[in-house]
Coordinates of C-alpha atoms in Angstrom, one line a residue:
X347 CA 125.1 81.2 -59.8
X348 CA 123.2 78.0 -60.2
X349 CA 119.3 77.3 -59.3
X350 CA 117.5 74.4 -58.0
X351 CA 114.4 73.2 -56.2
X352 CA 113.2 72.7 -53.1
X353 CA 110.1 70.8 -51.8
X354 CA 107.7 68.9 -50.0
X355 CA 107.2 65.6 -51.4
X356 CA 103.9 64.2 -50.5
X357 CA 101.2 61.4 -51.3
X358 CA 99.2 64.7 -52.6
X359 CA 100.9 66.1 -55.5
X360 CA 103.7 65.2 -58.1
X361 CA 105.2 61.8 -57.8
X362 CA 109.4 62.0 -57.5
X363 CA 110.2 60.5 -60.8
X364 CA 108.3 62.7 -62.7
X365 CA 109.4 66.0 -60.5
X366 CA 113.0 64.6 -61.2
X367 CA 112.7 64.0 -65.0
X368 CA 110.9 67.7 -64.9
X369 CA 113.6 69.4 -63.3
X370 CA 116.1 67.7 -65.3
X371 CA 114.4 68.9 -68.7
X372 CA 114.8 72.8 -67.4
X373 CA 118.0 74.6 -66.9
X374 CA 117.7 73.6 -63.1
X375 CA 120.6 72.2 -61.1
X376 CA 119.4 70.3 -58.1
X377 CA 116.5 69.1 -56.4
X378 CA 116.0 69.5 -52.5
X379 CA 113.0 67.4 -50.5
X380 CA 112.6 68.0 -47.0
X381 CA 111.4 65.4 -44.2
X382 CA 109.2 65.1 -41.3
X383 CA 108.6 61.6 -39.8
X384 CA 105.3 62.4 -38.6
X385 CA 103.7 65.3 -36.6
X386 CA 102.5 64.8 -33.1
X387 CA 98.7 65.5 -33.2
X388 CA 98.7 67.4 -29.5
X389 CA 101.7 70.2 -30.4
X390 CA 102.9 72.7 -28.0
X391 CA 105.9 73.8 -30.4
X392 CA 104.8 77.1 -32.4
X393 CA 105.1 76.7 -36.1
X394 CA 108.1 78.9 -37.0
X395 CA 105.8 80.2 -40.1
X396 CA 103.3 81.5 -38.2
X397 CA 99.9 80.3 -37.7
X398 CA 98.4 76.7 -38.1
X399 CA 101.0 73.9 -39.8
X400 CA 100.3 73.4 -43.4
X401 CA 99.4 69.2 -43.9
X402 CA 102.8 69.2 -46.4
X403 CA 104.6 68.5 -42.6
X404 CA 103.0 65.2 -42.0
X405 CA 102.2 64.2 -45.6
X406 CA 106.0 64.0 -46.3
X407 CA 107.7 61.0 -48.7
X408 CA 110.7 59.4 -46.9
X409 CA 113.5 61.2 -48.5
X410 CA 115.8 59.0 -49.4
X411 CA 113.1 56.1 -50.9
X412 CA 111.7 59.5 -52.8
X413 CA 115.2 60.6 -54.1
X414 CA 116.4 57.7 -55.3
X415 CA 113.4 57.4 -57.6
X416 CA 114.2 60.7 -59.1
X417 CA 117.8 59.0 -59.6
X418 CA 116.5 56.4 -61.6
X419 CA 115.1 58.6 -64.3
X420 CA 117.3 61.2 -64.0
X421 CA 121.4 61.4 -65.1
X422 CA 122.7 65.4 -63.9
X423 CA 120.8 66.7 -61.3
X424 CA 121.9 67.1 -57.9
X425 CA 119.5 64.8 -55.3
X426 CA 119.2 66.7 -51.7
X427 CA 117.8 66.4 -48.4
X428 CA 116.7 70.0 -46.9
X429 CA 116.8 69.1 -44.8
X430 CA 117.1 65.7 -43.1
X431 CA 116.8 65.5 -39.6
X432 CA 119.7 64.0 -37.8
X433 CA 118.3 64.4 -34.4
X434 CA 115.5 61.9 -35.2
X435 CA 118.1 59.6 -37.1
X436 CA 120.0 56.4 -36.7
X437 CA 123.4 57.5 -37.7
X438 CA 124.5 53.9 -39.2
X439 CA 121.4 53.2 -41.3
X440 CA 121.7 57.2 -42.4
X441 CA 125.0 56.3 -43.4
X442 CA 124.0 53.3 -45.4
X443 CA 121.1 55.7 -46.9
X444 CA 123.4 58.5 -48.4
X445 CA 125.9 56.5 -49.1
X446 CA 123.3 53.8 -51.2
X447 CA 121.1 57.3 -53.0
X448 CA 125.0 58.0 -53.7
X449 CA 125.9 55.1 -55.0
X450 CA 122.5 54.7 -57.1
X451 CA 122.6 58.2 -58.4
X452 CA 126.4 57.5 -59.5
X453 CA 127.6 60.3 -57.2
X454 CA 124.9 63.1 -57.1
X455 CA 123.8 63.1 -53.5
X456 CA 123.6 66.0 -51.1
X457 CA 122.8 65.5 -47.9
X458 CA 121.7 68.7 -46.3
X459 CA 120.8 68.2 -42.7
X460 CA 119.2 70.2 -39.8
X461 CA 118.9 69.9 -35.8
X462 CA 114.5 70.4 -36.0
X463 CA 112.5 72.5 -34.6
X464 CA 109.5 70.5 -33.5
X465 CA 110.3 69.1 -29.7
X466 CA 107.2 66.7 -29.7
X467 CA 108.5 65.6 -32.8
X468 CA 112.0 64.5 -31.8
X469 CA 111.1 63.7 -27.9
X470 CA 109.2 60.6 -29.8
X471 CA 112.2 59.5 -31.2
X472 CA 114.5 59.9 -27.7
X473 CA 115.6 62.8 -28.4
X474 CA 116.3 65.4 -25.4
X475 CA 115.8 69.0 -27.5
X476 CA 118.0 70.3 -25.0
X477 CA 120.9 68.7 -26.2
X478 CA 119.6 68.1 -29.9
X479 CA 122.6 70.0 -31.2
X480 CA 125.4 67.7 -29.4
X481 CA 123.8 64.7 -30.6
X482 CA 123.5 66.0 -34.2
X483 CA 127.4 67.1 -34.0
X484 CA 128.2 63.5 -32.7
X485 CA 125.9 61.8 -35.0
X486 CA 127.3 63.6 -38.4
X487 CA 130.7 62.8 -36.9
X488 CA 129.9 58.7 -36.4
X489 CA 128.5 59.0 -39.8
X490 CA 131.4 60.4 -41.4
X491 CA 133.7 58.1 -39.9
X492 CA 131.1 55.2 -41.1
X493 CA 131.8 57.0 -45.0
X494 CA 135.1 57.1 -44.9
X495 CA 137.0 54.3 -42.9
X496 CA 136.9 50.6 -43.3
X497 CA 136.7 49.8 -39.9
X498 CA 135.1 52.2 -38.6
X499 CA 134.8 53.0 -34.9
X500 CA 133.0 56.1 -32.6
X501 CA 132.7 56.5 -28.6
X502 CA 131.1 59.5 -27.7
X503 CA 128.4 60.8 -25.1
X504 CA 125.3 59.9 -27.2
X505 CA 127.0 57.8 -29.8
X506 CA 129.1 54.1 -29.2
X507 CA 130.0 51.5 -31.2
X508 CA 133.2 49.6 -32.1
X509 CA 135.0 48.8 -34.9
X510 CA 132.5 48.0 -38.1
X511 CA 132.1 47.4 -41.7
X512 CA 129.7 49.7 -43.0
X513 CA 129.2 49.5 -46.7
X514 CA 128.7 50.9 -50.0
X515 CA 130.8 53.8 -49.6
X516 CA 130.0 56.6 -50.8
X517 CA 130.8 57.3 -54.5
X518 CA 131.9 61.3 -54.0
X519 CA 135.0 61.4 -52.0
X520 CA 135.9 61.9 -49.2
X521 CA 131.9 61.5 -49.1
X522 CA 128.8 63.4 -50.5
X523 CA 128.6 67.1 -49.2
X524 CA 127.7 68.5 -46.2
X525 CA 125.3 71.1 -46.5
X526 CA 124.2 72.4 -43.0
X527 CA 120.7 74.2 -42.7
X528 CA 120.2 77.0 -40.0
X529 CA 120.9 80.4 -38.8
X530 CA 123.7 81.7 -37.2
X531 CA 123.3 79.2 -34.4
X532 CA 124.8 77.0 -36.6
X533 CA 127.8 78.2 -38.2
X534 CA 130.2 76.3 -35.5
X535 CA 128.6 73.3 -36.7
X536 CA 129.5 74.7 -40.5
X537 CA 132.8 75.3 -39.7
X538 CA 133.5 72.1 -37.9
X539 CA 131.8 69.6 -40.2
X540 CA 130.6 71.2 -43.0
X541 CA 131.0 71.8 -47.2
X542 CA 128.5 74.7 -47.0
X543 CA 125.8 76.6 -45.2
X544 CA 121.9 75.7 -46.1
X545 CA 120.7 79.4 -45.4
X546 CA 117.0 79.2 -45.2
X547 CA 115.4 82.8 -46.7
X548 CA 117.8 84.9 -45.8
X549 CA 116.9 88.2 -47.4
X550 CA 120.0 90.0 -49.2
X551 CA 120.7 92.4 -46.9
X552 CA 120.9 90.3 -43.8
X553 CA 122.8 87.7 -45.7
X554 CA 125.5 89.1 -47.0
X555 CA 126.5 90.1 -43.0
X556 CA 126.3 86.8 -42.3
X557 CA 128.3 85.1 -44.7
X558 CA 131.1 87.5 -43.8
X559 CA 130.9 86.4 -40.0
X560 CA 130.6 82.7 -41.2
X561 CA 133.7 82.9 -43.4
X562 CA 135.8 84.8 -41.1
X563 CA 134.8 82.1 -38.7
X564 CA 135.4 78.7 -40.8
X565 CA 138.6 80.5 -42.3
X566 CA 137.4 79.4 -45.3
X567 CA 135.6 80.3 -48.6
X568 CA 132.5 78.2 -47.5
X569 CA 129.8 77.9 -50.2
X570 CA 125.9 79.1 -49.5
X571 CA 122.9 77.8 -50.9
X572 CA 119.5 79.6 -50.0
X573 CA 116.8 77.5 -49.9
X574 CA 113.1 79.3 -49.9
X575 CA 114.1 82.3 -52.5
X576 CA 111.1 84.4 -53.8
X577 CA 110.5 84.6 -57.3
X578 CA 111.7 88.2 -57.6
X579 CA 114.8 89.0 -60.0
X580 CA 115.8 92.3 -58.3
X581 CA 116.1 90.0 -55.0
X582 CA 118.0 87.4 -57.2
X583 CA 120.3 89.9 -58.8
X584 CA 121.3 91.0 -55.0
X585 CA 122.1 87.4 -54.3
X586 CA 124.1 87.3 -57.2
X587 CA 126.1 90.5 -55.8
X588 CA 126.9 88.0 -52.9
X589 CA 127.8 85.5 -54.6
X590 CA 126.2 83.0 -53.5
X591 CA 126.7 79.3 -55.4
X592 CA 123.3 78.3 -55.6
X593 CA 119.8 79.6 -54.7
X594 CA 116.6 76.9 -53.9
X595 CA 113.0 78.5 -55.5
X596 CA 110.6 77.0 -53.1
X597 CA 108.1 74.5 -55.2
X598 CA 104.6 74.4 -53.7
X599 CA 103.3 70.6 -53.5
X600 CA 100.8 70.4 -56.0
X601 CA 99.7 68.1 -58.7
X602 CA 101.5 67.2 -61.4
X603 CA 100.2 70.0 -64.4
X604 CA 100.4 72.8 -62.2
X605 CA 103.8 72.0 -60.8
X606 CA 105.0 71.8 -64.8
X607 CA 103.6 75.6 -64.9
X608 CA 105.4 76.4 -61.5
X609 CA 108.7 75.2 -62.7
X610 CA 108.3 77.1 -66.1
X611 CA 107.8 80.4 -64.2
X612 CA 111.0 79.5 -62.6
X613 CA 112.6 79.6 -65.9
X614 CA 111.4 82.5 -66.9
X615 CA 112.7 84.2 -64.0
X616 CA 116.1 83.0 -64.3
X617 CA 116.4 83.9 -68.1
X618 CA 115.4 87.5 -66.4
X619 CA 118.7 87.5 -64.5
X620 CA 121.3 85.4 -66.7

């Protein structure tokens, strides 16, 4: 089982070339970054965590402008979105954006993706949350095309265009993986479209259900990666029983020093279980 990262990358704590070249000194595998565009001030949508909205959510870097720094300094770490947002994206500059952090990275991008949860959020980018999941279906779908074909083409009911050149291509082929974040809601879109399933804290017991209802869905072996996993070895070890490919230890944003100290517990924990 492999370990990685995941954060929020803000204007507040450590700067993306120095989390990269950090994670990249440790026996860590990848490095996830989450996105927000913005948070509307007057929010009806409940925070999912409970309570007021930590300032992480509208303090976010732009992903792909933050990744590819840690691509520059780094050479073997795997370079994430956890997840992007595809309901509040344009699918041909996303396309150009993976495809470039792919391309600068010389093949280590991930792009994990999500539908959002925040309706002000996505309503100011057009976005009808009733039918967020459609578009984002569509959207990966024009995207993929946009990866993979030389002229590439895709008429649907939120998404149009004819024929284009779209370049760089991706490095990874047929095009960086897929990793779709969500619960259960989403396993159709896992099966359909994606390389694996983004689980987001999933305890042990509940996951290991899960995966086998995935699976016997998709027909397929398809990989997990938890994102959010507590620092706990006997909840690790359980993972491992599952075997799950990768799990994400969730890095609070803080400055510099004291993220150094967080990633080193990290270690320790690992060297617990391995």
């Amino acid at each position: 089982m492999k370990f990685g990262v995941s954060t929020f990358l803000t204007d507040q704590g450590i700067a993306p070339a120095a989390l990269g070249r950090a994670i990249e000194e440790r026996p860590l595998d990848s490095l996830f970054i989450a996105e927000h565009t913005h948070i509307p001030v007057s929010r009806r949508t409940p925070y999912p965590g409970g309570g007021d909205l930590p300032e992480i959510y509208y303090r976010t870097l732009d992903p792909f402008v933050a990744l590819s720094a840690a691509a520059a300094v780094t050479r073997r770490i795997l370079l994430g979105t956890g997840v992007a947002l595809v309901g509040q994206r344009d699918p041909i500059i996303t396309a150009k954006e993976v495809a470039s952090l792919d391309r600068v990275s010389d093949g280590r991008a991930v792009f994990g993706v999500g539908i959002g949860w925040n309706r002000e959020e996505m309503e100011n980018h057009g976005t009808d949350p009733r039918t967020r999941g459609r578009l984002v279906d569509e959207r990966l779908r024009a995207i993929q095309e946009l990866w993979t074909t030389e002229k590439a083409e895709f008429h649907g009911e939120f998404v149009d265009f004819d024929p284009v050149y779209s370049w760089p291509k991706p490095v990874q082929r047929p095009h960086p993986p897929l990793y779709v974040g969500g619960g259960e809601g989403a396993f159709r879109r896992v099966a359909a479209l994606g390389d694996a399933w983004l689980a987001i804290s999933v305890p042990p017991e509940e996951l290991g259900p899960q995966i086998e209802r995935l699976r016997g869905l998709a027909g397929r072996d398809v990989p997990v990666t938890v994102y959010g996993v507590a620092k706990d070895p006997g909840v690790i070890e359980r993972y491992q029983e599952l075997d799950v490919e990768r799990l994400l230890f969730f890095l609070p944003t803080k400055p510099e020093a004291e993220t150094l100290a967080d990633l080193d517990r990290f270690v320790g924990v690992m060297e617990r279980v391995t």
